[in-house]
PDB file of C-alpha atoms in Angstrom:
ATOM      1  CA  LEU A   1      81.952  98.113  89.784  1.00 61.00           C
ATOM      2  CA  PRO A   2      82.989  97.187  86.217  1.00 66.00           C
ATOM      3  CA  LEU A   3      86.303  98.990  86.764  1.00 67.00           C
ATOM      4  CA  TYR A   4      87.145  97.023  89.886  1.00 69.00           C
ATOM      5  CA  LEU A   5      86.083  93.668  88.452  1.00 74.00           C
ATOM      6  CA  CYS A   6      88.269  94.359  85.387  1.00 72.00           C
ATOM      7  CA  THR A   7      91.170  95.475  87.634  1.00 74.00           C
ATOM      8  CA  ILE A   8      90.998  92.319  89.829  1.00 76.00           C
ATOM      9  CA  VAL A   9      90.967  89.994  86.773  1.00 77.00           C
ATOM     10  CA  THR A  10      93.808  91.931  85.147  1.00 77.00           C
ATOM     11  CA  GLU A  11      95.925  91.850  88.308  1.00 75.00           C
ATOM     12  CA  ILE A  12      95.424  88.155  88.828  1.00 78.00           C
ATOM     13  CA  PHE A  13      96.166  87.237  85.220  1.00 75.00           C
ATOM     14  CA  SER A  14      99.034  89.729  84.873  1.00 73.00           C
ATOM     15  CA  ASP A  15     100.697  88.560  88.080  1.00 71.00           C
ATOM     16  CA  ILE A  16     100.563  84.949  86.964  1.00 76.00           C
ATOM     17  CA  GLN A  17     101.650  85.560  83.307  1.00 75.00           C
ATOM     18  CA  LYS A  18     103.804  88.727  83.885  1.00 76.00           C
ATOM     19  CA  ALA A  19     101.759  90.278  81.066  1.00 79.00           C
ATOM     20  CA  TYR A  20     102.339  93.979  81.759  1.00 83.00           C
ATOM     21  CA  TYR A  21     100.578  95.071  78.586  1.00 86.00           C
ATOM     22  CA  LEU A  22      97.329  94.095  80.292  1.00 85.00           C
ATOM     23  CA  TYR A  23      98.050  96.644  83.045  1.00 85.00           C
ATOM     24  CA  HIS A  24      98.504  99.340  80.457  1.00 89.00           C
ATOM     25  CA  ILE A  25      95.251  98.469  78.679  1.00 89.00           C
ATOM     26  CA  ASN A  26      93.400  98.249  81.978  1.00 86.00           C
ATOM     27  CA  GLN A  27      94.931 101.640  82.973  1.00 89.00           C
ATOM     28  CA  SER A  28      93.424 103.278  79.897  1.00 92.00           C
ATOM     29  CA  VAL A  29      90.017 101.715  80.452  1.00 90.00           C
ATOM     30  CA  GLY A  30      90.151 102.778  84.085  1.00 89.00           C
ATOM     31  CA  THR A  31      91.072 106.311  83.136  1.00 93.00           C
ATOM     32  CA  LEU A  32      88.149 106.519  80.804  1.00 94.00           C
ATOM     33  CA  LEU A  33      85.736 105.214  83.448  1.00 91.00           C
ATOM     34  CA  PHE A  34      87.094 107.626  86.049  1.00 94.00           C
ATOM     35  CA  CYS A  35      86.720 110.535  83.630  1.00 96.00           C
ATOM     36  CA  ILE A  36      83.111 109.530  82.990  1.00 95.00           C
ATOM     37  CA  TYR A  37      82.521 109.304  86.742  1.00 95.00           C
ATOM     38  CA  TYR A  38      84.054 112.691  87.447  1.00 97.00           C
ATOM     39  CA  ALA A  39      82.275 114.342  84.510  1.00 96.00           C
ATOM     40  CA  SER A  40      78.992 113.034  85.977  1.00 95.00           C
ATOM     41  CA  LEU A  41      79.761 114.675  89.329  1.00 95.00           C
ATOM     42  CA  PHE A  42      80.193 118.161  87.938  1.00 95.00           C
ATOM     43  CA  THR A  43      77.311 120.354  86.909  1.00 91.00           C
ATOM     44  CA  LYS A  44      79.184 123.087  85.043  1.00 93.00           C
ATOM     45  CA  PRO A  45      79.622 122.304  81.334  1.00 95.00           C
ATOM     46  CA  ILE A  46      83.109 123.905  81.253  1.00 96.00           C
ATOM     47  CA  VAL A  47      84.324 121.523  83.976  1.00 96.00           C
ATOM     48  CA  LYS A  48      82.796 118.553  82.135  1.00 96.00           C
ATOM     49  CA  ARG A  49      84.641 119.642  78.987  1.00 97.00           C
ATOM     50  CA  LEU A  50      87.865 120.005  81.021  1.00 97.00           C
ATOM     51  CA  VAL A  51      87.541 116.421  82.206  1.00 97.00           C
ATOM     52  CA  ALA A  52      86.928 115.198  78.630  1.00 97.00           C
ATOM     53  CA  THR A  53      89.922 117.259  77.405  1.00 97.00           C
ATOM     54  CA  CYS A  54      92.119 115.738  80.111  1.00 97.00           C
ATOM     55  CA  PHE A  55      91.096 112.257  78.998  1.00 97.00           C
ATOM     56  CA  LEU A  56      92.039 113.141  75.396  1.00 97.00           C
ATOM     57  CA  ILE A  57      95.369 114.451  76.612  1.00 97.00           C
ATOM     58  CA  TYR A  58      95.927 111.219  78.594  1.00 97.00           C
ATOM     59  CA  LEU A  59      94.948 109.110  75.573  1.00 96.00           C
ATOM     60  CA  GLY A  60      97.173 111.124  73.275  1.00 96.00           C
ATOM     61  CA  TYR A  61     100.107 110.787  75.642  1.00 96.00           C
ATOM     62  CA  PHE A  62      99.490 107.082  76.121  1.00 95.00           C
ATOM     63  CA  ILE A  63      99.476 106.505  72.342  1.00 96.00           C
ATOM     64  CA  TYR A  64     102.513 108.717  71.769  1.00 97.00           C
ATOM     65  CA  TYR A  65     104.555 107.242  74.592  1.00 96.00           C
ATOM     66  CA  PHE A  66     103.944 103.567  73.827  1.00 96.00           C
ATOM     67  CA  THR A  67     104.372 104.177  70.083  1.00 96.00           C
ATOM     68  CA  ARG A  68     107.683 105.858  70.702  1.00 97.00           C
ATOM     69  CA  TYR A  69     108.798 103.271  73.276  1.00 96.00           C
ATOM     70  CA  PRO A  70     106.947 100.077  72.273  1.00 95.00           C
ATOM     71  CA  ASP A  71     109.065  97.791  74.460  1.00 94.00           C
ATOM     72  CA  ASN A  72     107.809  99.637  77.538  1.00 92.00           C
ATOM     73  CA  PHE A  73     104.276  98.456  76.754  1.00 93.00           C
ATOM     74  CA  PHE A  74     105.372  94.909  77.541  1.00 91.00           C
ATOM     75  CA  ARG A  75     107.261  95.594  80.760  1.00 87.00           C
ATOM     76  CA  PHE A  76     106.848  97.388  84.055  1.00 84.00           C
ATOM     77  CA  ASP A  77     106.503 101.071  83.253  1.00 89.00           C
ATOM     78  CA  PRO A  78     104.044 102.964  85.477  1.00 89.00           C
ATOM     79  CA  ILE A  79     104.130 106.249  83.509  1.00 92.00           C
ATOM     80  CA  ASP A  80     100.487 105.883  82.437  1.00 93.00           C
ATOM     81  CA  PHE A  81      99.521 105.380  86.098  1.00 92.00           C
ATOM     82  CA  VAL A  82     101.382 108.518  87.075  1.00 94.00           C
ATOM     83  CA  VAL A  83      99.638 110.627  84.382  1.00 95.00           C
ATOM     84  CA  GLU A  84      96.258 109.176  85.410  1.00 96.00           C
ATOM     85  CA  GLY A  85      97.110 109.901  89.048  1.00 95.00           C
ATOM     86  CA  VAL A  86      97.805 113.538  88.354  1.00 96.00           C
ATOM     87  CA  PHE A  87      94.463 113.915  86.597  1.00 97.00           C
ATOM     88  CA  ILE A  88      92.465 112.001  89.232  1.00 97.00           C
ATOM     89  CA  THR A  89      94.087 114.006  92.033  1.00 97.00           C
ATOM     90  CA  ALA A  90      93.221 117.282  90.279  1.00 97.00           C
ATOM     91  CA  PHE A  91      89.615 116.138  89.599  1.00 97.00           C
ATOM     92  CA  SER A  92      89.269 115.071  93.223  1.00 97.00           C
ATOM     93  CA  LEU A  93      90.465 118.417  94.520  1.00 97.00           C
ATOM     94  CA  LEU A  94      88.224 120.251  92.079  1.00 96.00           C
ATOM     95  CA  TYR A  95      85.219 118.193  93.183  1.00 96.00           C
ATOM     96  CA  LEU A  96      85.917 118.743  96.873  1.00 94.00           C
ATOM     97  CA  VAL A  97      86.186 122.467  96.400  1.00 93.00           C
ATOM     98  CA  ASP A  98      82.926 122.426  94.379  1.00 92.00           C
ATOM     99  CA  LEU A  99      81.203 120.296  97.038  1.00 90.00           C
ATOM    100  CA  TYR A 100      82.387 122.641  99.819  1.00 87.00           C
ATOM    101  CA  ARG A 101      81.133 125.675  97.957  1.00 87.00           C
ATOM    102  CA  ASN A 102      77.726 124.084  97.332  1.00 83.00           C
ATOM    103  CA  SER A 103      77.408 122.164 100.602  1.00 75.00           C
ATOM    104  CA  SER A 104      74.229 123.665 102.024  1.00 72.00           C
ATOM    105  CA  GLY A 105      72.108 120.814 103.310  1.00 70.00           C
ATOM    106  CA  ILE A 106      74.697 118.110 102.635  1.00 75.00           C
ATOM    107  CA  GLU A 107      75.807 115.826 105.403  1.00 80.00           C
ATOM    108  CA  PHE A 108      79.345 114.793 104.320  1.00 79.00           C
ATOM    109  CA  SER A 109      79.442 111.690 106.492  1.00 80.00           C
ATOM    110  CA  GLN A 110      76.516 110.260 104.503  1.00 84.00           C
ATOM    111  CA  HIS A 111      77.558 111.490 101.058  1.00 89.00           C
ATOM    112  CA  PRO A 112      78.929 108.522  99.047  1.00 93.00           C
ATOM    113  CA  HIS A 113      80.726 110.599  96.424  1.00 93.00           C
ATOM    114  CA  PHE A 114      82.588 112.468  99.166  1.00 94.00           C
ATOM    115  CA  TRP A 115      84.084 109.167 100.442  1.00 95.00           C
ATOM    116  CA  ILE A 116      84.879 107.900  96.950  1.00 95.00           C
ATOM    117  CA  VAL A 117      86.627 111.106  96.040  1.00 96.00           C
ATOM    118  CA  ILE A 118      88.550 111.245  99.340  1.00 97.00           C
ATOM    119  CA  GLY A 119      89.671 107.677  98.721  1.00 97.00           C
ATOM    120  CA  ASN A 120      90.750 108.538  95.164  1.00 97.00           C
ATOM    121  CA  LEU A 121      92.555 111.657  96.399  1.00 97.00           C
ATOM    122  CA  LEU A 122      94.568 109.796  99.023  1.00 97.00           C
ATOM    123  CA  PHE A 123      95.319 106.770  96.858  1.00 96.00           C
ATOM    124  CA  TYR A 124      96.166 108.496  93.559  1.00 96.00           C
ATOM    125  CA  SER A 125      98.215 111.370  95.030  1.00 95.00           C
ATOM    126  CA  GLY A 126     100.318 108.974  97.124  1.00 93.00           C
ATOM    127  CA  SER A 127     100.589 106.159  94.578  1.00 92.00           C
ATOM    128  CA  ALA A 128     101.336 108.494  91.627  1.00 91.00           C
ATOM    129  CA  PHE A 129     104.203 110.046  93.652  1.00 89.00           C
ATOM    130  CA  PHE A 130     105.603 106.602  94.502  1.00 90.00           C
ATOM    131  CA  MET A 131     105.104 105.183  91.007  1.00 89.00           C
ATOM    132  CA  GLY A 132     106.879 108.210  89.551  1.00 87.00           C
ATOM    133  CA  PHE A 133     110.044 106.849  91.125  1.00 86.00           C
ATOM    134  CA  ALA A 134     109.162 103.122  91.108  1.00 84.00           C
ATOM    135  CA  SER A 135     110.760 102.169  87.777  1.00 80.00           C
ATOM    136  CA  THR A 136     114.070 103.811  88.595  1.00 85.00           C
ATOM    137  CA  LEU A 137     114.006 102.583  92.140  1.00 87.00           C
ATOM    138  CA  ALA A 138     113.232  98.981  91.065  1.00 83.00           C
ATOM    139  CA  LYS A 139     116.250  99.038  88.723  1.00 84.00           C
ATOM    140  CA  ASN A 140     118.681 100.707  91.116  1.00 89.00           C
ATOM    141  CA  ASN A 141     117.664  99.422  94.552  1.00 89.00           C
ATOM    142  CA  SER A 142     115.250  96.509  94.432  1.00 87.00           C
ATOM    143  CA  VAL A 143     115.365  95.944  98.197  1.00 90.00           C
ATOM    144  CA  LEU A 144     114.274  99.510  98.925  1.00 89.00           C
ATOM    145  CA  TYR A 145     111.623  99.240  96.187  1.00 87.00           C
ATOM    146  CA  GLU A 146     110.171  96.134  97.796  1.00 87.00           C
ATOM    147  CA  GLN A 147     110.075  97.828 101.200  1.00 88.00           C
ATOM    148  CA  LEU A 148     108.510 101.054  99.912  1.00 88.00           C
ATOM    149  CA  SER A 149     105.985  99.245  97.778  1.00 87.00           C
ATOM    150  CA  TYR A 150     104.072  98.529 101.000  1.00 90.00           C
ATOM    151  CA  ILE A 151     103.030 102.163 100.834  1.00 91.00           C
ATOM    152  CA  VAL A 152     100.885 101.323  97.848  1.00 89.00           C
ATOM    153  CA  TYR A 153      99.361  98.295  99.613  1.00 90.00           C
ATOM    154  CA  ILE A 154      98.404 100.541 102.552  1.00 94.00           C
ATOM    155  CA  LEU A 155      97.003 103.145 100.225  1.00 94.00           C
ATOM    156  CA  ASN A 156      94.962 100.397  98.523  1.00 91.00           C
ATOM    157  CA  LEU A 157      93.528  99.319 101.858  1.00 94.00           C
ATOM    158  CA  ILE A 158      92.550 102.904 102.644  1.00 96.00           C
ATOM    159  CA  LEU A 159      91.052 103.335  99.159  1.00 94.00           C
ATOM    160  CA  TYR A 160      88.882 100.243  99.369  1.00 91.00           C
ATOM    161  CA  SER A 161      87.918 100.942 102.980  1.00 95.00           C
ATOM    162  CA  LEU A 162      86.594 104.346 101.888  1.00 95.00           C
ATOM    163  CA  TYR A 163      84.807 102.791  98.937  1.00 92.00           C
ATOM    164  CA  ILE A 164      83.079 100.378 101.339  1.00 92.00           C
ATOM    165  CA  LYS A 165      82.118 103.340 103.515  1.00 94.00           C
ATOM    166  CA  ALA A 166      80.692 105.049 100.408  1.00 93.00           C
ATOM    167  CA  PHE A 167      78.610 102.032  99.525  1.00 90.00           C
ATOM    168  CA  LEU A 168      77.237 101.894 103.064  1.00 92.00           C
ATOM    169  CA  CYS A 169      76.008 105.466 102.929  1.00 86.00           C
ATOM    170  CA  ARG A 170      72.366 106.057 102.418  1.00 74.00           C
ATOM    171  CA  SER A 171      71.355 107.937  99.303  1.00 62.00           C
ATOM    172  CA  PRO A 172      71.999 111.669  99.697  1.00 49.00           C
ATOM    173  CA  VAL A 173      68.880 113.679 100.421  1.00 52.00           C
ATOM    174  CA  ASN A 174      68.773 117.447 100.037  1.00 51.00           C
ATOM    175  CA  LYS A 175      67.593 118.817 103.352  1.00 46.00           C
ATOM    176  CA  SER A 176      66.151 121.954 101.763  1.00 43.00           C
ATOM    177  CA  SER A 177      63.380 119.985 100.002  1.00 36.00           C
TER     178      SER A 177
END
């Protein structure tokens, strides 16, 4: 919930002021919160350390990139989103494999983390792919960029629909108890 409140405020303010640096700051905070979320889902310490290591890699890249190209911090440059998207997609796949392997007694349709992770997987894999080309596309063919950007809006609708589904799930109960 804090992530989404922060994101909504950032998007409203950034769209009005064209303050892209707020997107980059929000992206880093969001990546940290997602890494904390995914680390809490995994039970194996090695996977938890992997998630923490990935965040440190993201943070190192973020600092390196925006130190090397400081002007990009103040304009549209979705590279931090793309890097986050790769990590979130990988964590989502890892979680789904782990959930499948340990699924005895779990009803997926009522498992909130399942729906959140499915939403993240669909949104971040599709959006990271689009955003990887977005900057170049926006510079070279703004009409096509505007048309294709609806993909991200549709992915957002899917993401938030699945989050709503997750919040409507009852608390998971282990059937073996």
